Coordinates of C-alpha atoms (C1' of nucleotides) in Angstrom, one line a residue:
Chain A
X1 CA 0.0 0.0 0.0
X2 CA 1.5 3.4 -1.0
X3 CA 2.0 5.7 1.3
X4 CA -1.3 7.9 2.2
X5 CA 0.7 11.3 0.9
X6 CA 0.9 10.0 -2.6
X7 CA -2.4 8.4 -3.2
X8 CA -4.3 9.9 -6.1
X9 CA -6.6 12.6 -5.1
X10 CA -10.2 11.5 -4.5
X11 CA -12.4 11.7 -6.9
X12 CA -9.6 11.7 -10.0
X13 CA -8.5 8.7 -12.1
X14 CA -5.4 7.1 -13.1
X15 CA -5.7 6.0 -16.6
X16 CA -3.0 2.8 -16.9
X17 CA -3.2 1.3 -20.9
X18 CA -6.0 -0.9 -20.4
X19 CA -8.3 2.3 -19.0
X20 CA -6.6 4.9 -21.4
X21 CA -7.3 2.5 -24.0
X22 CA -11.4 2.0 -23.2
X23 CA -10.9 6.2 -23.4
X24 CA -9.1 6.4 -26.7
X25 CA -12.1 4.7 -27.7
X26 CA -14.6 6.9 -26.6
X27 CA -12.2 9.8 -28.2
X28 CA -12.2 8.3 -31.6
X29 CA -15.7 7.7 -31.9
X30 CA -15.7 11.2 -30.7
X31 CA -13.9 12.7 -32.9
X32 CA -14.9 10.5 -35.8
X33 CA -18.2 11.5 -35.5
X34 CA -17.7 15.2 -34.9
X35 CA -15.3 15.1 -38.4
X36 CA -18.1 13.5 -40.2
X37 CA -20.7 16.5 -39.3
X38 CA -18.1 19.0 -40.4
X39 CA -17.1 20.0 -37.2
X40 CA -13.6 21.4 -35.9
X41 CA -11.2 20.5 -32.8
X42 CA -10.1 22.9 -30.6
X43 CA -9.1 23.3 -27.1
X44 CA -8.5 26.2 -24.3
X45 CA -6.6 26.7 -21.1
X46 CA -7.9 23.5 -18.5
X47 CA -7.1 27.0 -15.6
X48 CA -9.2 29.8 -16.4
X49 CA -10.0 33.2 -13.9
X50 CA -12.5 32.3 -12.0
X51 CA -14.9 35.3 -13.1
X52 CA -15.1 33.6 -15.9
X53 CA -17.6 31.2 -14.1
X54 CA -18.7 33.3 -11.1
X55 CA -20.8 35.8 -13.3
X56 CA -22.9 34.2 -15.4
X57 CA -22.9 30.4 -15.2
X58 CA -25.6 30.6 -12.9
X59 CA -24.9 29.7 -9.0
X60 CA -25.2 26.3 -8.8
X61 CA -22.1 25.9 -11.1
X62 CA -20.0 28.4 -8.5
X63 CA -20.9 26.6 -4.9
X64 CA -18.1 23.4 -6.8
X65 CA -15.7 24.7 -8.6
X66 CA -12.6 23.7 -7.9
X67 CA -10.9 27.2 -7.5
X68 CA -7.9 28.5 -5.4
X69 CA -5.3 31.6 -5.3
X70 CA -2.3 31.3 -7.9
X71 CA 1.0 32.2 -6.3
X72 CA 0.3 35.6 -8.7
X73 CA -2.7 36.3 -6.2
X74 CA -4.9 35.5 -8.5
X75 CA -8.3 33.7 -8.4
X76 CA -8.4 31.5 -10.5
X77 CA -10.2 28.2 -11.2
X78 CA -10.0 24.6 -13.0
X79 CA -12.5 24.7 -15.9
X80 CA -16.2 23.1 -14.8
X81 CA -17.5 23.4 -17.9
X82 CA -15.8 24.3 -21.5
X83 CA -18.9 26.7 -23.0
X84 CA -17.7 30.0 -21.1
X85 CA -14.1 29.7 -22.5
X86 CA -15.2 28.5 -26.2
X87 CA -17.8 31.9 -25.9
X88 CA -14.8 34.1 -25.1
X89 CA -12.1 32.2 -27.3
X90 CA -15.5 33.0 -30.0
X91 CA -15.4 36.7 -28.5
X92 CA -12.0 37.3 -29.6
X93 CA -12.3 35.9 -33.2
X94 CA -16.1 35.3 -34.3
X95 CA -16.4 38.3 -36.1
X96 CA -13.9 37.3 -38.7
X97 CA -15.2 33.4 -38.8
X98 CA -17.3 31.9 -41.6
X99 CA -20.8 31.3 -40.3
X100 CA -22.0 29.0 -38.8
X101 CA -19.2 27.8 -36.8
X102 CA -19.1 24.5 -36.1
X103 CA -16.7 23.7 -33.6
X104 CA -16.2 20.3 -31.3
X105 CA -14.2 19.7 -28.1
X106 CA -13.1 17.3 -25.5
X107 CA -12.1 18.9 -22.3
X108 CA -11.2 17.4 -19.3
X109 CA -13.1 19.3 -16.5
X110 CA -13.5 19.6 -13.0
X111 CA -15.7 20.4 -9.9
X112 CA -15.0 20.0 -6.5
X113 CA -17.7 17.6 -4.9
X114 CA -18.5 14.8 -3.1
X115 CA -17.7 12.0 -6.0
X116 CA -20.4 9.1 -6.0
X117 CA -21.7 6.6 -9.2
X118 CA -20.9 9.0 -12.5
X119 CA -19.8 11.4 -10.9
X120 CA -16.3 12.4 -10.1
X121 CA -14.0 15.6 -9.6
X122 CA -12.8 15.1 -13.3
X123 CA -13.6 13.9 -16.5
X124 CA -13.7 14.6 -20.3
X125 CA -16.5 15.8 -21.9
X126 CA -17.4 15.8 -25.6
X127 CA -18.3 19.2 -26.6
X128 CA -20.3 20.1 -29.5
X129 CA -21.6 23.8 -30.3
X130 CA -22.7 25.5 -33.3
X131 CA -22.5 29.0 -33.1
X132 CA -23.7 31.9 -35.6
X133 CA -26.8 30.4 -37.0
X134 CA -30.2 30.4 -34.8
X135 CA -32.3 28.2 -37.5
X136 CA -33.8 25.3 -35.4
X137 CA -31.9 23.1 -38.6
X138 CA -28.9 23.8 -36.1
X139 CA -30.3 22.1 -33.1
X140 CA -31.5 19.2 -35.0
X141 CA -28.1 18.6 -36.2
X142 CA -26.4 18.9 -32.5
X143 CA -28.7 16.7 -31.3
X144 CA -28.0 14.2 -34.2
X145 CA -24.4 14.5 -33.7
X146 CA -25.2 13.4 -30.0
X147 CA -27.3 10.5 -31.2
X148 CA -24.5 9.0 -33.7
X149 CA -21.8 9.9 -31.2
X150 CA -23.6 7.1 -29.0
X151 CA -24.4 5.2 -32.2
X152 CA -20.8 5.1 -33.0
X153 CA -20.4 3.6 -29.9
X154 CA -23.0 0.3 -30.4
X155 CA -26.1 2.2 -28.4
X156 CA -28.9 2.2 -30.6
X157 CA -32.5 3.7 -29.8
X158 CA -33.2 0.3 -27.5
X159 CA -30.3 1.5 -25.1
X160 CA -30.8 5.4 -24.7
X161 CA -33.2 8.3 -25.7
X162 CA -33.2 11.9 -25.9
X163 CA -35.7 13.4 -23.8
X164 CA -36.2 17.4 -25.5
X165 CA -38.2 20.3 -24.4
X166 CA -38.3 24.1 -25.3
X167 CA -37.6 26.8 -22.3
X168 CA -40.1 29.1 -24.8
X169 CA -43.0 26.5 -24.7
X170 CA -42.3 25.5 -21.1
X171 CA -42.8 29.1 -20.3
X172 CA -46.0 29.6 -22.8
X173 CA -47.8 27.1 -21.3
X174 CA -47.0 27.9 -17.6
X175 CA -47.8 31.5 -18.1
X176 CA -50.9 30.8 -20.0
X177 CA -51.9 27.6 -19.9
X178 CA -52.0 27.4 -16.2
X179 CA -51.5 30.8 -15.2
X180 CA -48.3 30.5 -13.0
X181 CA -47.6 34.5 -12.2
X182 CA -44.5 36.0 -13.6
X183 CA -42.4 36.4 -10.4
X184 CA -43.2 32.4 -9.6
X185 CA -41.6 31.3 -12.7
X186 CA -37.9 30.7 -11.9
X187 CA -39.2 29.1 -9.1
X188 CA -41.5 26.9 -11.3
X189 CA -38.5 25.9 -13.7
X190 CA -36.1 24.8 -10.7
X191 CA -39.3 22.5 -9.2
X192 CA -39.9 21.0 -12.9
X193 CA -36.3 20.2 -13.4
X194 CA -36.5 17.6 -10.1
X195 CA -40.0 16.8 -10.0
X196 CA -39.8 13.3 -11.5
X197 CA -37.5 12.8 -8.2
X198 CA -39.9 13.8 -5.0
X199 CA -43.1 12.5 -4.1
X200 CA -46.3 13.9 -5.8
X201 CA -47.1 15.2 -2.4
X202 CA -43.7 16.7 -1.4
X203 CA -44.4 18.7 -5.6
X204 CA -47.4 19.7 -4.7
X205 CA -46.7 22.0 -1.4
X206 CA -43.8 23.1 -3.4
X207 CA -45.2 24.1 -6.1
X208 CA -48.2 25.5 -4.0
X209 CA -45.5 27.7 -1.7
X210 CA -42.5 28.6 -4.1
X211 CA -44.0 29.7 -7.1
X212 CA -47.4 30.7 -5.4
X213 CA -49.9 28.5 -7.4
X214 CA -53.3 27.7 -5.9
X215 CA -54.7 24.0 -5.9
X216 CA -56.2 24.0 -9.7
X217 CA -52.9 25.7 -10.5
X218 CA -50.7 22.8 -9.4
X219 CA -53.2 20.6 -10.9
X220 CA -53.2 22.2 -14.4
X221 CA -49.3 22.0 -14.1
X222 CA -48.7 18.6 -13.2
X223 CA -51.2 17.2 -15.9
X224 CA -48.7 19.1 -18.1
X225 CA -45.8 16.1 -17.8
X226 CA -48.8 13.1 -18.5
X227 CA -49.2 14.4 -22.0
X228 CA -47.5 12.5 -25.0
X229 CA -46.2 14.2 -27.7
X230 CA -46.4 17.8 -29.1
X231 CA -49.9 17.5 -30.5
X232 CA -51.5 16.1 -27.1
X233 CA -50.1 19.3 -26.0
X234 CA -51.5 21.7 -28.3
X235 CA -54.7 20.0 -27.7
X236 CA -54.9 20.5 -24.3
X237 CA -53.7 24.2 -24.7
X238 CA -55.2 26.0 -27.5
X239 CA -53.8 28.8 -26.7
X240 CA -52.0 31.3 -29.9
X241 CA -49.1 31.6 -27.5
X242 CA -48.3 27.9 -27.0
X243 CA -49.1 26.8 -30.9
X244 CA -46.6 29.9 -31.9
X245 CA -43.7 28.6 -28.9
X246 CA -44.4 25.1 -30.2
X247 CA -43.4 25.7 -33.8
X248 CA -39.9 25.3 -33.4
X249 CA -39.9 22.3 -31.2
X250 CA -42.3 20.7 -33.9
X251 CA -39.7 21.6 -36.7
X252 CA -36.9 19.8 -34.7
X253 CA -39.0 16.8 -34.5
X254 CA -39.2 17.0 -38.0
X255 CA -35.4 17.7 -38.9
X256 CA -34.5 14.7 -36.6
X257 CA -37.6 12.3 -37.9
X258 CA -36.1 13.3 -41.6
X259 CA -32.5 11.9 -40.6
X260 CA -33.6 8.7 -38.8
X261 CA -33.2 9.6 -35.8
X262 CA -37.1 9.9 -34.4
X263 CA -36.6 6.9 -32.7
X264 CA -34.4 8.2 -30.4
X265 CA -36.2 11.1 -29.4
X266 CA -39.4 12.0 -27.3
X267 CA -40.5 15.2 -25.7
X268 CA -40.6 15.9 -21.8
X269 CA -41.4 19.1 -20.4
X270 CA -39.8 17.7 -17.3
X271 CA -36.2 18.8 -19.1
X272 CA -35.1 22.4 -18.6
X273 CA -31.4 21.7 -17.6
X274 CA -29.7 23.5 -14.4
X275 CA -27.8 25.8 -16.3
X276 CA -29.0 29.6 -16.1
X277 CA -28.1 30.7 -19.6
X278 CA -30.2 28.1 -22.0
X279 CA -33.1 30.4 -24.1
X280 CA -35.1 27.4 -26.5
X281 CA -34.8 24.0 -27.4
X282 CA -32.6 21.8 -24.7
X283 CA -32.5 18.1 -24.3
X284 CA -30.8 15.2 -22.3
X285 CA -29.7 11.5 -23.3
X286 CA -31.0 9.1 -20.8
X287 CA -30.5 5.0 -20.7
X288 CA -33.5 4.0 -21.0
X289 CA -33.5 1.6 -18.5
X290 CA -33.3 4.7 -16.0
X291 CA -30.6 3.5 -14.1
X292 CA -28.3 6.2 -14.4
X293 CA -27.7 9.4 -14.4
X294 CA -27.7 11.6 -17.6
X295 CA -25.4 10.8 -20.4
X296 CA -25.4 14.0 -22.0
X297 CA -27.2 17.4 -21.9
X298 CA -27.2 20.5 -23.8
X299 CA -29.6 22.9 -25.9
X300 CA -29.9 26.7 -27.0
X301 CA -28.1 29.4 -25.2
X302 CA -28.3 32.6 -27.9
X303 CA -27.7 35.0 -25.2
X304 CA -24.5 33.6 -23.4
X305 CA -21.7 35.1 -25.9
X306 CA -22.4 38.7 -25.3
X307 CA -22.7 38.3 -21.3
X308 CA -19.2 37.6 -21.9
X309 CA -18.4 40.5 -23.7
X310 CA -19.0 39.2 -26.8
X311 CA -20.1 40.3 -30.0
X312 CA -24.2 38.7 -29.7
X313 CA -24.5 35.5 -31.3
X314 CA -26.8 32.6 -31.4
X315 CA -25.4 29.7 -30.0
X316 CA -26.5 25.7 -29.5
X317 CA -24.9 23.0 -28.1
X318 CA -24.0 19.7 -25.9
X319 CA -21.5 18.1 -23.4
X320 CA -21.5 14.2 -22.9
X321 CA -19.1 13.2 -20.1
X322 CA -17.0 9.8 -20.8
X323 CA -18.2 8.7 -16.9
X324 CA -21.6 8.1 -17.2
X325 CA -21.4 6.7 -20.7
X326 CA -18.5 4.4 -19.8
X327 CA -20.3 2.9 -17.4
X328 CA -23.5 2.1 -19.4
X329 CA -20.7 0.6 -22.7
X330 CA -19.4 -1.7 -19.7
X331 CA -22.6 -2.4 -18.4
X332 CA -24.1 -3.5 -22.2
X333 CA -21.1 -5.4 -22.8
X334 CA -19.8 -2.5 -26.0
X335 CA -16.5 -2.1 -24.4
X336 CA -14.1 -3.7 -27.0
X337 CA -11.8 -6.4 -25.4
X338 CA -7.9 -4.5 -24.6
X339 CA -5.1 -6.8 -26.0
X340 CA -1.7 -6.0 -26.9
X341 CA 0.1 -6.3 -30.2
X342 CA 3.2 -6.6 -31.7
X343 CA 4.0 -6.5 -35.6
X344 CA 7.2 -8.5 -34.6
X345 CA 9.0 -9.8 -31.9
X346 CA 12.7 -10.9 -33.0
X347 CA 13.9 -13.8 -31.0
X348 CA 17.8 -13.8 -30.6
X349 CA 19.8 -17.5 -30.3
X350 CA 23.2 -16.9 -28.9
X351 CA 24.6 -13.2 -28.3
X352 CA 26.6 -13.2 -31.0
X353 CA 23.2 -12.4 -33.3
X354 CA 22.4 -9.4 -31.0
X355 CA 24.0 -6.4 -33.6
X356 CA 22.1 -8.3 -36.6
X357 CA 18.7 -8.7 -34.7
X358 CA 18.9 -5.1 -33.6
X359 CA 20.1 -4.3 -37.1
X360 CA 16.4 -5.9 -38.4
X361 CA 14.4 -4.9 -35.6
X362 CA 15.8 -1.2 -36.3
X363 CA 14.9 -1.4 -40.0
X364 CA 11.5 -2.9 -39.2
X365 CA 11.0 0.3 -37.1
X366 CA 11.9 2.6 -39.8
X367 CA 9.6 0.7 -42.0
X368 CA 6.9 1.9 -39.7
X369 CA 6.2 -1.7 -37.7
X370 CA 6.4 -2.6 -33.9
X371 CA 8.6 -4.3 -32.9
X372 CA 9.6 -5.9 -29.7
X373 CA 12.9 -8.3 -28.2
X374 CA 14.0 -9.4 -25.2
X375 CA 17.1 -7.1 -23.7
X376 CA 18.6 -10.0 -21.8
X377 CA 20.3 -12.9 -22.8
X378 CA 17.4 -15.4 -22.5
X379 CA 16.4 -18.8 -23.2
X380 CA 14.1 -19.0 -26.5
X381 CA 11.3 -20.7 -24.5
X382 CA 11.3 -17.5 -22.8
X383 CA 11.6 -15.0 -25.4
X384 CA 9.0 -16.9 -27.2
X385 CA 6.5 -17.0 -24.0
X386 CA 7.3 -12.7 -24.1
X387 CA 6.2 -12.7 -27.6
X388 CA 3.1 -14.5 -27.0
X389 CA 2.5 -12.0 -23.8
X390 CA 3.3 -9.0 -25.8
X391 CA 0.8 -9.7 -28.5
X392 CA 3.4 -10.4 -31.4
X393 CA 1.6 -11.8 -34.3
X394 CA 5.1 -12.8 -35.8
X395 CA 8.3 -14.2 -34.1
X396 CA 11.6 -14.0 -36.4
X397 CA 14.2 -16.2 -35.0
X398 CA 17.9 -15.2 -35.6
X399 CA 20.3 -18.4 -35.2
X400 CA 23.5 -19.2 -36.0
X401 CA 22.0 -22.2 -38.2
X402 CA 20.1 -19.9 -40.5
X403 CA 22.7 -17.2 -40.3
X404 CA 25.1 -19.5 -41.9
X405 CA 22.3 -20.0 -44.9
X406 CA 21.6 -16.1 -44.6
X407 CA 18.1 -16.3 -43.4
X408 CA 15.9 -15.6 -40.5
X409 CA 13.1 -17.7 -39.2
X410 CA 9.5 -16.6 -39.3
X411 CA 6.7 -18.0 -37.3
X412 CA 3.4 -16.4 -37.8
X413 CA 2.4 -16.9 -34.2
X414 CA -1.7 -17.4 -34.6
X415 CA -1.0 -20.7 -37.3
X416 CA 2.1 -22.0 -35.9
X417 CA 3.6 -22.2 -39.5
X418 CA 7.1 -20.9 -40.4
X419 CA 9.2 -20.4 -42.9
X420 CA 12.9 -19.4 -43.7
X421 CA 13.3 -15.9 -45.8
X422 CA 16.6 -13.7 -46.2
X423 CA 15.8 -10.9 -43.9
X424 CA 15.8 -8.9 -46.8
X425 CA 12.5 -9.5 -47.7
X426 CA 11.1 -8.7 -44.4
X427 CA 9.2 -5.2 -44.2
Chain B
rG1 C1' -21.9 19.9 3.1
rU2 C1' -25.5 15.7 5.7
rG3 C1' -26.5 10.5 6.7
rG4 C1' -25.9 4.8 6.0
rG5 C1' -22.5 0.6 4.6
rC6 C1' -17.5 -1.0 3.9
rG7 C1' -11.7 -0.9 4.5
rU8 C1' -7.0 -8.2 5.2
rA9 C1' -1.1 -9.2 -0.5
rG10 C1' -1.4 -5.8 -7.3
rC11 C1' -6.7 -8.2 -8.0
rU12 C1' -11.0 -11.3 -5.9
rC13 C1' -11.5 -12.9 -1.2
rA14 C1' -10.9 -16.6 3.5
rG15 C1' -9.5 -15.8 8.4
rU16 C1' -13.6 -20.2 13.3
rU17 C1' -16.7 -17.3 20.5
rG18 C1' -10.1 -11.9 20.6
rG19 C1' -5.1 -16.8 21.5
rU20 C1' 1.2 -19.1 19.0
rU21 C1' 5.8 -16.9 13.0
rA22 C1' -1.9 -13.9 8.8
rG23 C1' -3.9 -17.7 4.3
rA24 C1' -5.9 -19.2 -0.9
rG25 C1' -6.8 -18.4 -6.1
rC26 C1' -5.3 -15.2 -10.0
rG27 C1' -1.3 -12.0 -11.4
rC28 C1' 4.1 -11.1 -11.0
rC29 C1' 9.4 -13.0 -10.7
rA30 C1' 12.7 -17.3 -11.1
rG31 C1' 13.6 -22.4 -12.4
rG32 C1' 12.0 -27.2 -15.1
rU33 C1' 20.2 -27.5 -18.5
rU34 C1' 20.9 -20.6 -24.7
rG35 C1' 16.4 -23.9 -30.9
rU36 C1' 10.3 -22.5 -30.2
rG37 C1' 4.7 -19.3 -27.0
rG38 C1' -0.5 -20.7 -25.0
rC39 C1' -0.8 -26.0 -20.9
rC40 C1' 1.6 -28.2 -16.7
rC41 C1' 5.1 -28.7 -12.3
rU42 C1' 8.4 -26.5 -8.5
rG43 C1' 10.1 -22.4 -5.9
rG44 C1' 10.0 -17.1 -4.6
rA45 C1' 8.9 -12.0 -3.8
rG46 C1' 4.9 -9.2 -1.9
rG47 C1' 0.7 -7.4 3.8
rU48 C1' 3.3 -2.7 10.3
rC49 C1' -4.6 -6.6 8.5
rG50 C1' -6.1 1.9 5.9
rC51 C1' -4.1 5.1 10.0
rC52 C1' -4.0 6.9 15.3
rG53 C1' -5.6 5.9 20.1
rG54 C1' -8.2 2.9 23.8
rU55 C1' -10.0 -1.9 26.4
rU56 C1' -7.3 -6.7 27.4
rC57 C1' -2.3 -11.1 29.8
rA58 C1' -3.4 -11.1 24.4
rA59 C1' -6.7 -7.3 19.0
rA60 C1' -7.1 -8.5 11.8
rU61 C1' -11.1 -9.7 15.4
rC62 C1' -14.1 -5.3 20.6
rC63 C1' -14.6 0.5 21.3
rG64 C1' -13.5 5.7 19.7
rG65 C1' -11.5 9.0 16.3
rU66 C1' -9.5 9.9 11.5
rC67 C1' -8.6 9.1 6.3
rG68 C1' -10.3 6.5 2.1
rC69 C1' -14.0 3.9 -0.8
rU70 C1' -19.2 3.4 -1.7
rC71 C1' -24.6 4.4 -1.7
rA72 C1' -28.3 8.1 -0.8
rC73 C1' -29.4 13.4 0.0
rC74 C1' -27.8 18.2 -1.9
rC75 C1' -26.6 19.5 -6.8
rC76 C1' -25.7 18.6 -11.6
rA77 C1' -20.8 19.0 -16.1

RNA sequence: GUGGGCGUAGCUCAGUUGGUUAGAGCGCCAGGUUGUGGCCCUGGAGGUCGCCGGUUCAAAUCCGGUCGCUCACCCCA
């Protein structure tokens, strides 16, 4: 056991082959994905000022953030989340950009909490954001990227969904469908966000004493989440203002039922997302069978690039954290088996072939193989139980018999079957 | 931040009502005479039983604290 002063830091991961290779995975399907929509990688600065995140993320973000003083006396802070630096990174150069901007990231963030199931001081997060154009075309397409980021990954629409809503609606049909009163409303939208997870009851007097709603009120709300669909919702509000906030929503719908992808997607007026600075259309990835937490979440935040001194700029986008949806890959069985491999693994018999084997090996190199030998003196029943260790699908044995005949042995380690070749021919 | 459960080798665990030098399997290393891997056999390394303190003639075993892990709450990337 390692001493207690250099244990890893709770809540942070150590990411030996076998784990950095499960994340490689999620990264190239990441990034294979993200290519295939068009989209561009960049990155920022993992330590940002921590203004960046106290003025306009919205609190919840600020109570766990893993900030501290830099030896400069300044405050600064690991990044939570990466949409605050991309909207100032955009801030600095949008203006002269082609629109839209399409531009993908995969951060490793942090926040200082309590780490449970999912949820950790650190991880990486696929980012996703289209920036410049508000057309609801560009929140279909984020949302599809999403989708085939998980299809990439062997999830189809019988493993996860996307549950969407629209802040406009949502807000239509509590101001005039059930008549919640303007200063009740953030109140409203923090209740609706968690009440799938309290008690009807425990909703109820909530509902009732936050956001000041009388008993037919609360009623009229909460009959709101049993309705199916975006028509069983403009048929129980008639109202101008809900068909007119429903329009985009029922577009999106459209865009994604166009590409394939209506499977995948249902809407819930139970989704409005924690984050302050969302304005339309958001959405979260769930498994469906409900066992953990969110995969991904993200929607429309048009207003966030000028709070940050930005020129304004419609904005949509996601984040998918590689925690949550590792566990699920594991869990379904989709995480590909690790093994090691070896192009070659050159087997040496006596010393005296040591300059010539590394000779080979060194050429293989340059010829852009791997290759792999023993750097002791060894028995070749144990460089031959390395090579089978190591993943070698070939051995080449160097021996003083074949060196005499100026050729090399090679075993093609899956089959058994060798044969003698001048090493010549070998790359 | 609040509460519950847990903490024995790298990993998965066993350790009988507290009682002599703490065990197994897997893994690792070495060997089974420098010409052939997967199997097998033999041997070895590796643990101050998370840490600190207390009770006791005696603590891995009981008690307290602490740290860590974990689940839930909070909150949500």
């Amino acid at each position: 056991m390692a001493s207690s002063d250099f244990r890893r830091l709770p809540g942070f991961r150590d990411f030996p082959p076998e784990e950095l290779a499960f994340r490689a995975h999620l990264f190239r399907a990441w990034r294979a994905v993200a290519r295939r929509y068009g989209f561009l990688e960049y990155d920022g600065p993992p330590l940002e000022p921590l203004e960046l995140y106290t003025e306009k993320s919205g609190d919840e973000i600020v109570g766990q953030l893993y900030n501290f003083t830099d030896k400069g006396d300044r405050q600064v802070s690991l990044r939570p989340e990466m949409t605050p630096s991309l909207a100032r990174i955009l801030g600095e150069h949008a203006r002269s950009m082609p629109k839209p901007i399409r531009w993908f990231s995969i951060p490793q963030l942090f926040r200082y909490e309590r780490q449970q199931r999912g949820r950790l001081r650190e991880h990486f997060q696929w980012n996703v954001d289209i920036v410049g154009e508000d057309d609801v075309s560009a929140d279909a397409e984020v949302l599809a990227v999403a989708i085939d980021g998980l299809r990439e990954l062997g999830l189809g629409a019988e493993d996860v969904r996307a549950r969407v809503s629209d802040r406009r609606l949502l807000t239509a049909l509590l101001r005039d469908g059930v008549g919640v009163p303007e200063d009740g409303m953030d109140a409203a939208f923090a209740l609706i966000d968690k009440v799938e997870r309290m008690p009807e009851e425990v909703a109820r007097e909530k509902l009732a004493a936050d956001a000041g709603l009388d008993p037919a009120q609360v009623d009229a709300l909460l009959k709101l989440f049993e309705l199916e669909g975006l028509d069983d919702i403009r048929a129980a509000h008639p109202e101008a203002s809900v068909a007119e906030a429903a329009a985009p929503l029922d577009a999106y719908l459209g865009h994604l039922e166009a590409m394939g992808l209506g499977d995948f997607v249902e809407v819930d007026l139970t989704i409005v997302r924690g984050l302050a600075y969302y304005t339309g259309i958001v959405f979260e990835l769930f498994d469906r069978q409900g066992e953990l937490r969110a995969i991904c979440g993200g929607g429309r935040y048009d207003r966030l690039l000028e709070l940050v001194g930005g020129d304004p700029m419609p904005a949509v986008g996601f984040g998918m954290g590689d925690v949550v949806l590792g566990e699920l890959l594991r869990e379904r069985a989709l995480a590909p088996d690790y093994e090691r491999t070896l192009d070659y693994y050159v087997v040496v018999i006596g010393e005296e072939q040591g300059p010539a084997a590394r000779g080979l090996a060194h050429r293989l190199r340059d010829a852009g193989h791997s290759v792999a030998y023993e750097f002791r003196d060894r028995s070749v029943g144990k460089q031959f139980k390395s090579a089978g260790t190591e993943g070698a699908r070939s051995v080449i044995v160097l021996g003083p018999e074949e060196a005499a005949k100026g050729v090399v042995v090679l075993r093609d380690m899956a089959s058994g079957e060798e044969e003698r070749v001048p090493p010549e021919s070998l790359g």
